[in-house]
Amino acid sequence: MSWLAVAEAIEALEPARLDRELVDRFARAPHNARGINFYTPTFKAYASSEISSCGKNAWPAVSITGGACKLQCDHCKAKVLEPMLPATTPEALWRVVNEQLELGAKGMLLTGGSNHRDEVEYGPFLPVVRRIKDAHPGFRIAMHTALVDASMACAMEQAGIDAAMLDVIGAQDTVSQVYHLRRPVQDFERSLENLVATSMKVVPHIVIGLHYGRMLGEWQALEMIARHRPAALVLVVVMPFYAPAGRPFATPSSREVGRFFLDARAALPELPILLGCARPAGRVKLEIDAYAVMAGLEGIAHPADGSVELALGLGREVRVTPACCSIAVGEEVLALADPAAERIDPRLVVEAERRRTSRLSRIPVVAA
Ligand code: SF4
């Protein structure tokens, strides 16, 4: 059975319009037989197919600037910071972390808005980070580093940061126009180099379609990453709804995103590549997720309905981890080797998807 026929037989994928030529290229590519891990919230929450349960996850996101950011990038305008827990002083960070520990947090994403140089000013907070790690060595801290010089990367390592995450941009025009940043694009690679020189797990991200929904520097970003040795690569797709009305973003086409998956897989054959939870919703998500499965990516956060069934149908070894937003905080890299990690039987997920998307369930019931 051809891969397209496998996909077309899955009811949940019916709305998808998969590109035949691209699907054939996936089927011929050498990396499509790898295992794949799907990261979902708990099974119960997953069954409702919503990301809204993220707020209760064991990995809270904490912002050291609250909702403030001087950079105001066109795709974000600091909106990403709004739902995070604010901890704008070192004392507040200590208090927030202890509160979250009481609530059962296993780790956190530490982030914040940038200054005009795309640096998050973590300096005064690092002694508290060290204190947290000394008091709670098992508490994992993933940090969105933004741009760093070598001494800041070392200071982060010495504070005990477990995972360092950085958006890698490959086009100067994107740096100047979308980020409003007056720094050379090479500074992104230098920052990556500085981070990789430490013992932290480094997880660069590429935001596909960051240049107003167009592909521009994504392939250069891949080349930059290929020159270093990070722990994994996370791909996300720009979310146009964060953009202001005056600078609209197109929704990247799923075909372009799928082709980029193929190129990323070929450029970084040994590196785990994961699809993070940020990507547009609707039909385009169905298609993007199907292409991610076919391209041989190792992980998908919040998979669209039909993705797990597709992976099983293509003979991939499938694992489902009930983790919410784990890719966003680097947990997948920190916990991949953890044999105690909870797993869901993928067949249960497929059954739930089939119930949800069954034609019968869409027939309205008329009460007498
Ligand atoms: S620097 Fe980060 S938080 Fe600030 S606007 Fe840009 S993407 Fe958003």
Tab-separated table of C-alpha atoms and ligand atoms in Angstrom:
chain	number	residue	atom	x	y	z
A	1	MET	CA	0.000	0.000	0.000
A	2	SER	CA	1.424	3.439	-0.860
A	3	TRP	CA	1.960	5.957	1.928
A	4	LEU	CA	-0.698	8.184	0.422
A	5	ALA	CA	-3.174	5.292	0.484
A	6	VAL	CA	-2.310	4.626	4.145
A	7	ALA	CA	-3.019	8.281	4.990
A	8	GLU	CA	-6.198	8.406	2.893
A	9	ALA	CA	-7.608	5.392	4.749
A	10	ILE	CA	-7.480	7.278	8.067
A	11	GLU	CA	-10.800	8.982	8.715
A	12	ALA	CA	-9.330	11.724	10.897
A	13	LEU	CA	-7.096	12.759	7.978
A	14	GLU	CA	-9.966	13.080	5.510
A	15	PRO	CA	-9.848	16.902	5.420
A	16	ALA	CA	-6.102	16.867	4.673
A	17	ARG	CA	-4.938	17.543	1.110
A	18	LEU	CA	-1.599	15.789	1.035
A	19	ASP	CA	0.810	16.451	-1.812
A	20	ARG	CA	1.393	13.198	-3.702
A	21	GLU	CA	4.866	14.080	-4.942
A	22	LEU	CA	6.026	15.157	-1.482
A	23	VAL	CA	4.588	12.020	0.121
A	24	ASP	CA	6.507	9.903	-2.425
A	25	ARG	CA	9.691	11.772	-1.529
A	26	PHE	CA	9.118	11.052	2.161
A	27	ALA	CA	8.579	7.363	1.396
A	28	ARG	CA	11.893	7.177	-0.460
A	29	ALA	CA	13.915	9.126	2.134
A	30	PRO	CA	16.339	7.094	4.263
A	31	HIS	CA	15.226	8.325	7.710
A	32	ASN	CA	11.578	7.415	7.759
A	33	ALA	CA	11.840	4.224	9.804
A	34	ARG	CA	12.773	5.813	13.121
A	35	GLY	CA	10.730	5.603	16.284
A	36	ILE	CA	8.487	8.555	17.089
A	37	ASN	CA	7.271	9.931	20.385
A	38	PHE	CA	4.036	11.870	20.685
A	39	TYR	CA	3.802	14.283	23.608
A	40	THR	CA	0.284	14.928	24.774
A	41	PRO	CA	-1.322	16.089	27.984
A	42	THR	CA	-2.741	13.309	30.136
A	43	PHE	CA	-4.871	10.849	28.218
A	44	LYS	CA	-8.097	12.236	29.671
A	45	ALA	CA	-7.229	15.789	28.734
A	46	TYR	CA	-5.860	14.588	25.406
A	47	ALA	CA	-9.195	12.978	24.592
A	48	SER	CA	-10.713	16.436	24.542
A	49	SER	CA	-8.011	17.437	22.058
A	50	GLU	CA	-7.261	20.698	23.776
A	51	ILE	CA	-4.051	22.427	24.711
A	52	SER	CA	-5.850	24.358	27.429
A	53	SER	CA	-4.670	21.938	30.092
A	54	CYS	CA	-1.175	23.399	29.694
A	55	GLY	CA	-1.802	25.707	32.637
A	56	LYS	CA	-1.757	22.792	35.032
A	57	ASN	CA	1.400	21.227	33.794
A	58	ALA	CA	4.295	20.236	35.926
A	59	TRP	CA	6.533	22.592	33.985
A	60	PRO	CA	5.348	26.156	34.589
A	61	ALA	CA	6.759	28.960	32.473
A	62	VAL	CA	8.182	31.848	34.502
A	63	SER	CA	9.061	35.256	33.074
A	64	ILE	CA	11.641	37.459	34.799
A	65	THR	CA	10.181	40.528	33.086
A	66	GLY	CA	6.505	39.668	33.517
A	67	GLY	CA	4.819	40.713	30.280
A	68	ALA	CA	7.446	43.340	29.374
A	69	CYS	CA	9.731	43.057	26.352
A	70	LYS	CA	11.648	45.857	24.657
A	71	LEU	CA	12.119	44.056	21.356
A	72	GLN	CA	8.437	43.721	20.392
A	73	CYS	CA	9.084	41.366	17.486
A	74	ASP	CA	6.436	41.522	14.808
A	75	HIS	CA	5.313	37.902	15.224
A	76	CYS	CA	4.912	38.112	18.990
A	77	LYS	CA	4.671	41.635	20.438
A	78	ALA	CA	5.442	40.021	23.810
A	79	LYS	CA	2.130	38.108	23.708
A	80	VAL	CA	3.948	34.853	24.419
A	81	LEU	CA	4.901	36.200	27.860
A	82	GLU	CA	1.377	37.164	28.936
A	83	PRO	CA	0.199	33.822	30.340
A	84	MET	CA	3.462	33.128	32.175
A	85	LEU	CA	4.060	33.446	35.907
A	86	PRO	CA	5.820	36.754	36.581
A	87	ALA	CA	8.916	36.802	38.818
A	88	THR	CA	10.465	40.176	38.206
A	89	THR	CA	12.918	40.210	41.123
A	90	PRO	CA	15.284	37.505	42.399
A	91	GLU	CA	13.229	37.321	45.634
A	92	ALA	CA	10.031	36.815	43.619
A	93	LEU	CA	11.708	34.046	41.625
A	94	TRP	CA	12.625	32.183	44.825
A	95	ARG	CA	9.055	32.563	46.116
A	96	VAL	CA	7.386	31.532	42.821
A	97	VAL	CA	9.585	28.452	42.455
A	98	ASN	CA	8.845	27.337	46.008
A	99	GLU	CA	5.117	27.827	45.445
A	100	GLN	CA	5.301	25.786	42.257
A	101	LEU	CA	7.288	23.059	43.982
A	102	GLU	CA	4.510	22.818	46.574
A	103	LEU	CA	2.039	22.410	43.704
A	104	GLY	CA	4.071	19.529	42.308
A	105	ALA	CA	6.223	21.191	39.643
A	106	LYS	CA	9.057	19.033	38.356
A	107	GLY	CA	10.837	21.833	36.588
A	108	MET	CA	10.244	25.121	34.827
A	109	LEU	CA	10.890	27.128	31.742
A	110	LEU	CA	12.692	30.310	32.730
A	111	THR	CA	12.349	33.103	30.226
A	112	GLY	CA	11.662	36.790	29.901
A	113	GLY	CA	11.364	39.665	27.473
A	114	SER	CA	14.485	40.900	25.724
A	115	ASN	CA	16.351	44.181	25.819
A	116	HIS	CA	17.109	45.986	22.546
A	117	ARG	CA	20.063	43.641	21.938
A	118	ASP	CA	17.897	40.498	22.165
A	119	GLU	CA	19.375	39.600	25.522
A	120	VAL	CA	17.298	38.598	28.529
A	121	GLU	CA	18.946	40.208	31.540
A	122	TYR	CA	19.284	37.127	33.727
A	123	GLY	CA	22.439	38.259	35.593
A	124	PRO	CA	20.830	39.247	38.936
A	125	PHE	CA	18.645	36.103	38.891
A	126	LEU	CA	21.421	33.545	38.453
A	127	PRO	CA	22.416	33.376	42.163
A	128	VAL	CA	18.789	32.443	42.951
A	129	VAL	CA	18.845	29.839	40.186
A	130	ARG	CA	21.956	28.354	41.861
A	131	ARG	CA	20.189	28.413	45.222
A	132	ILE	CA	17.151	26.639	43.731
A	133	LYS	CA	19.324	23.949	42.162
A	134	ASP	CA	21.300	23.460	45.394
A	135	ALA	CA	18.103	23.126	47.434
A	136	HIS	CA	16.249	20.995	44.844
A	137	PRO	CA	18.757	19.248	42.579
A	138	GLY	CA	16.005	17.241	40.857
A	139	PHE	CA	14.124	20.371	39.791
A	140	ARG	CA	14.940	20.841	36.098
A	141	ILE	CA	15.370	24.305	34.662
A	142	ALA	CA	15.159	24.979	30.954
A	143	MET	CA	16.066	28.512	29.960
A	144	HIS	CA	15.189	30.498	26.892
A	145	THR	CA	18.597	32.149	26.685
A	146	ALA	CA	18.198	34.655	23.828
A	147	LEU	CA	21.589	35.891	22.564
A	148	VAL	CA	24.537	35.274	24.877
A	149	ASP	CA	28.267	35.911	24.922
A	150	ALA	CA	30.670	33.273	26.220
A	151	SER	CA	30.765	34.612	29.773
A	152	MET	CA	26.954	34.669	30.096
A	153	ALA	CA	26.735	31.114	28.727
A	154	CYS	CA	29.276	30.016	31.390
A	155	ALA	CA	27.347	31.873	34.101
A	156	MET	CA	24.156	30.042	33.086
A	157	GLU	CA	25.976	26.718	33.209
A	158	GLN	CA	27.449	27.502	36.641
A	159	ALA	CA	24.017	28.488	37.949
A	160	GLY	CA	22.879	24.945	37.134
A	161	ILE	CA	20.660	25.474	34.081
A	162	ASP	CA	19.850	22.078	32.579
A	163	ALA	CA	18.652	22.985	29.089
A	164	ALA	CA	19.382	26.107	27.055
A	165	MET	CA	17.027	27.062	24.250
A	166	LEU	CA	17.588	29.668	21.571
A	167	ASP	CA	15.677	30.648	18.430
A	168	VAL	CA	18.183	30.507	15.580
A	169	ILE	CA	17.507	32.961	12.759
A	170	GLY	CA	19.295	32.556	9.452
A	171	ALA	CA	18.400	35.727	7.494
A	172	GLN	CA	19.647	39.245	8.220
A	173	ASP	CA	16.407	40.721	6.860
A	174	THR	CA	14.421	38.727	9.431
A	175	VAL	CA	16.713	39.922	12.230
A	176	SER	CA	16.344	43.554	11.139
A	177	GLN	CA	12.705	43.611	10.104
A	178	VAL	CA	10.843	41.076	12.245
A	179	TYR	CA	13.025	41.400	15.374
A	180	HIS	CA	13.872	45.109	14.910
A	181	LEU	CA	17.368	44.112	15.965
A	182	ARG	CA	20.572	45.863	14.954
A	183	ARG	CA	22.890	42.904	15.262
A	184	PRO	CA	24.505	40.721	12.614
A	185	VAL	CA	22.796	37.415	11.914
A	186	GLN	CA	26.125	35.728	12.777
A	187	ASP	CA	25.462	36.592	16.447
A	188	PHE	CA	22.846	33.832	16.510
A	189	GLU	CA	25.432	31.267	15.486
A	190	ARG	CA	27.983	32.733	17.927
A	191	SER	CA	25.463	32.411	20.740
A	192	LEU	CA	24.776	28.818	19.766
A	193	GLU	CA	28.517	28.153	19.751
A	194	ASN	CA	28.898	29.730	23.213
A	195	LEU	CA	26.075	27.596	24.607
A	196	VAL	CA	27.280	24.363	23.024
A	197	ALA	CA	30.707	24.949	24.610
A	198	THR	CA	29.095	24.433	28.041
A	199	SER	CA	27.724	21.229	29.571
A	200	MET	CA	24.101	22.414	29.234
A	201	LYS	CA	21.800	20.522	26.889
A	202	VAL	CA	21.357	22.972	24.047
A	203	VAL	CA	18.136	22.876	22.066
A	204	PRO	CA	18.012	25.421	19.233
A	205	HIS	CA	14.627	26.231	17.736
A	206	ILE	CA	13.810	27.266	14.183
A	207	VAL	CA	10.562	29.181	13.714
A	208	ILE	CA	9.389	28.181	10.242
A	209	GLY	CA	7.841	31.104	8.365
A	210	LEU	CA	9.263	33.702	10.741
A	211	HIS	CA	9.700	36.203	7.893
A	212	TYR	CA	6.052	37.276	7.737
A	213	GLY	CA	4.972	33.718	6.930
A	214	ARG	CA	7.542	33.292	4.128
A	215	MET	CA	10.475	30.911	4.106
A	216	LEU	CA	13.694	32.933	4.054
A	217	GLY	CA	16.508	32.063	6.451
A	218	GLU	CA	15.373	28.599	7.522
A	219	TRP	CA	17.971	26.725	5.453
A	220	GLN	CA	20.792	29.025	6.620
A	221	ALA	CA	19.648	28.369	10.200
A	222	LEU	CA	19.941	24.637	9.510
A	223	GLU	CA	23.495	25.151	8.253
A	224	MET	CA	24.355	27.181	11.348
A	225	ILE	CA	23.026	24.429	13.602
A	226	ALA	CA	24.759	21.684	11.618
A	227	ARG	CA	28.127	23.335	12.352
A	228	HIS	CA	27.646	22.755	16.107
A	229	ARG	CA	26.556	19.881	18.308
A	230	PRO	CA	23.296	20.664	20.077
A	231	ALA	CA	21.258	17.984	21.875
A	232	ALA	CA	18.193	18.278	19.635
A	233	LEU	CA	16.442	20.665	17.249
A	234	VAL	CA	12.905	21.884	17.805
A	235	LEU	CA	10.904	23.133	14.833
A	236	VAL	CA	7.838	25.293	15.300
A	237	VAL	CA	5.669	27.072	12.747
A	238	VAL	CA	4.937	30.764	13.133
A	239	MET	CA	1.529	31.509	14.615
A	240	PRO	CA	0.130	34.359	12.535
A	241	PHE	CA	-2.476	35.361	15.090
A	242	TYR	CA	0.176	36.930	17.323
A	243	ALA	CA	1.019	39.434	14.581
A	244	PRO	CA	-0.330	42.990	14.659
A	245	ALA	CA	-2.854	43.951	11.971
A	246	GLY	CA	-0.393	46.397	10.374
A	247	ARG	CA	2.248	43.696	9.757
A	248	PRO	CA	0.230	40.621	8.813
A	249	PHE	CA	1.821	37.195	8.501
A	250	ALA	CA	0.784	34.671	5.891
A	251	THR	CA	0.152	31.132	7.110
A	252	PRO	CA	3.035	29.060	5.731
A	253	SER	CA	1.828	26.393	3.339
A	254	SER	CA	1.955	22.878	4.717
A	255	ARG	CA	3.774	21.749	1.560
A	256	GLU	CA	6.622	24.208	2.168
A	257	VAL	CA	6.795	23.179	5.811
A	258	GLY	CA	6.844	19.505	4.792
A	259	ARG	CA	9.661	20.119	2.303
A	260	PHE	CA	11.607	21.849	5.053
A	261	PHE	CA	11.118	18.829	7.344
A	262	LEU	CA	12.667	16.681	4.638
A	263	ASP	CA	15.618	19.049	4.237
A	264	ALA	CA	16.118	19.334	8.006
A	265	ARG	CA	16.099	15.564	8.366
A	266	ALA	CA	18.671	15.209	5.574
A	267	ALA	CA	20.889	18.039	6.894
A	268	LEU	CA	20.964	16.720	10.455
A	269	PRO	CA	20.730	12.950	10.101
A	270	GLU	CA	21.941	12.122	13.606
A	271	LEU	CA	20.149	14.847	15.572
A	272	PRO	CA	16.729	14.302	17.207
A	273	ILE	CA	14.301	16.701	15.492
A	274	LEU	CA	11.058	17.487	17.272
A	275	LEU	CA	7.973	19.428	16.260
A	276	GLY	CA	6.996	21.814	19.064
A	277	CYS	CA	3.410	22.679	19.878
A	278	ALA	CA	3.365	26.116	18.196
A	279	ARG	CA	1.834	25.744	14.752
A	280	PRO	CA	-1.319	26.983	13.056
A	281	ALA	CA	-4.526	25.067	13.747
A	282	GLY	CA	-7.052	23.494	11.406
A	283	ARG	CA	-6.434	21.653	8.170
A	284	VAL	CA	-2.902	22.976	7.832
A	285	LYS	CA	-2.030	21.356	11.180
A	286	LEU	CA	-3.397	17.998	10.020
A	287	GLU	CA	-1.163	18.222	6.960
A	288	ILE	CA	1.920	19.521	8.809
A	289	ASP	CA	1.678	16.768	11.404
A	290	ALA	CA	1.198	14.077	8.759
A	291	TYR	CA	4.313	15.368	6.962
A	292	ALA	CA	6.251	15.423	10.253
A	293	VAL	CA	5.404	11.746	10.784
A	294	MET	CA	6.386	10.891	7.209
A	295	ALA	CA	9.617	12.924	7.346
A	296	GLY	CA	10.953	10.832	10.210
A	297	LEU	CA	10.908	13.476	12.949
A	298	GLU	CA	11.436	11.937	16.387
A	299	GLY	CA	8.758	13.778	18.328
A	300	ILE	CA	5.534	15.751	17.934
A	301	ALA	CA	3.866	17.784	20.679
A	302	HIS	CA	0.075	17.842	20.715
A	303	PRO	CA	-0.353	15.766	17.561
A	304	ALA	CA	-3.354	16.377	15.333
A	305	ASP	CA	-5.936	13.618	15.190
A	306	GLY	CA	-4.819	10.861	12.867
A	307	SER	CA	-1.071	11.355	13.423
A	308	VAL	CA	-0.631	8.449	15.833
A	309	GLU	CA	-2.642	6.134	13.568
A	310	LEU	CA	-0.586	7.277	10.581
A	311	ALA	CA	2.690	6.543	12.372
A	312	LEU	CA	1.468	3.068	13.327
A	313	GLY	CA	0.203	2.510	9.770
A	314	LEU	CA	3.631	3.411	8.373
A	315	GLY	CA	5.305	0.940	10.678
A	316	ARG	CA	6.975	3.473	12.947
A	317	GLU	CA	7.722	2.430	16.507
A	318	VAL	CA	5.325	4.682	18.423
A	319	ARG	CA	5.456	5.937	21.999
A	320	VAL	CA	3.011	8.332	23.591
A	321	THR	CA	4.147	10.354	26.590
A	322	PRO	CA	1.476	12.157	28.603
A	323	ALA	CA	3.518	15.331	28.929
A	324	CYS	CA	2.104	18.768	28.321
A	325	CYS	CA	4.201	21.305	26.450
A	326	SER	CA	7.233	19.156	27.209
A	327	ILE	CA	8.948	20.123	24.008
A	328	ALA	CA	8.532	23.793	24.797
A	329	VAL	CA	10.531	23.377	27.975
A	330	GLY	CA	13.074	20.860	26.815
A	331	GLU	CA	11.712	18.057	28.974
A	332	GLU	CA	11.791	15.665	26.059
A	333	VAL	CA	15.542	16.036	25.924
A	334	LEU	CA	16.000	15.878	29.669
A	335	ALA	CA	13.630	12.936	30.128
A	336	LEU	CA	14.144	10.904	26.956
A	337	ALA	CA	16.427	8.489	28.715
A	338	ASP	CA	14.155	8.177	31.746
A	339	PRO	CA	12.858	4.587	31.716
A	340	ALA	CA	10.312	5.483	34.408
A	341	ALA	CA	8.594	8.000	32.125
A	342	GLU	CA	4.896	7.219	31.915
A	343	ARG	CA	3.684	5.930	28.551
A	344	ILE	CA	0.234	5.539	26.998
A	345	ASP	CA	-0.594	2.604	24.756
A	346	PRO	CA	-0.779	4.210	21.266
A	347	ARG	CA	-3.695	1.927	20.367
A	348	LEU	CA	-5.811	3.628	23.072
A	349	VAL	CA	-5.053	6.991	21.479
A	350	VAL	CA	-6.086	5.699	18.059
A	351	GLU	CA	-9.340	4.316	19.478
A	352	ALA	CA	-10.103	7.689	21.086
A	353	GLU	CA	-9.317	9.503	17.825
A	354	ARG	CA	-11.541	7.169	15.862
A	355	ARG	CA	-14.414	7.717	18.281
A	356	ARG	CA	-13.945	11.466	18.032
A	357	THR	CA	-13.760	11.637	14.253
A	358	SER	CA	-16.192	8.860	13.370
A	359	ARG	CA	-18.853	9.892	10.863
A	360	LEU	CA	-21.449	8.341	13.186
A	361	SER	CA	-20.460	10.705	15.982
A	362	ARG	CA	-21.084	13.649	13.638
A	363	ILE	CA	-24.723	12.662	12.937
A	364	PRO	CA	-26.851	14.974	15.079
A	365	VAL	CA	-29.142	13.178	17.515
A	366	VAL	CA	-32.680	14.580	17.409
A	367	ALA	CA	-34.623	14.171	20.650
A	368	ALA	CA	-38.276	13.213	20.300
B	1	SF4	S1	11.928	38.993	22.147
B	1	SF4	FE1	10.728	37.150	22.576
B	1	SF4	S2	9.093	37.825	23.993
B	1	SF4	FE2	9.975	39.676	23.061
B	1	SF4	S3	8.589	40.085	21.331
B	1	SF4	FE3	10.361	38.908	20.534
B	1	SF4	S4	9.688	36.737	20.586
B	1	SF4	FE4	8.259	37.926	21.913
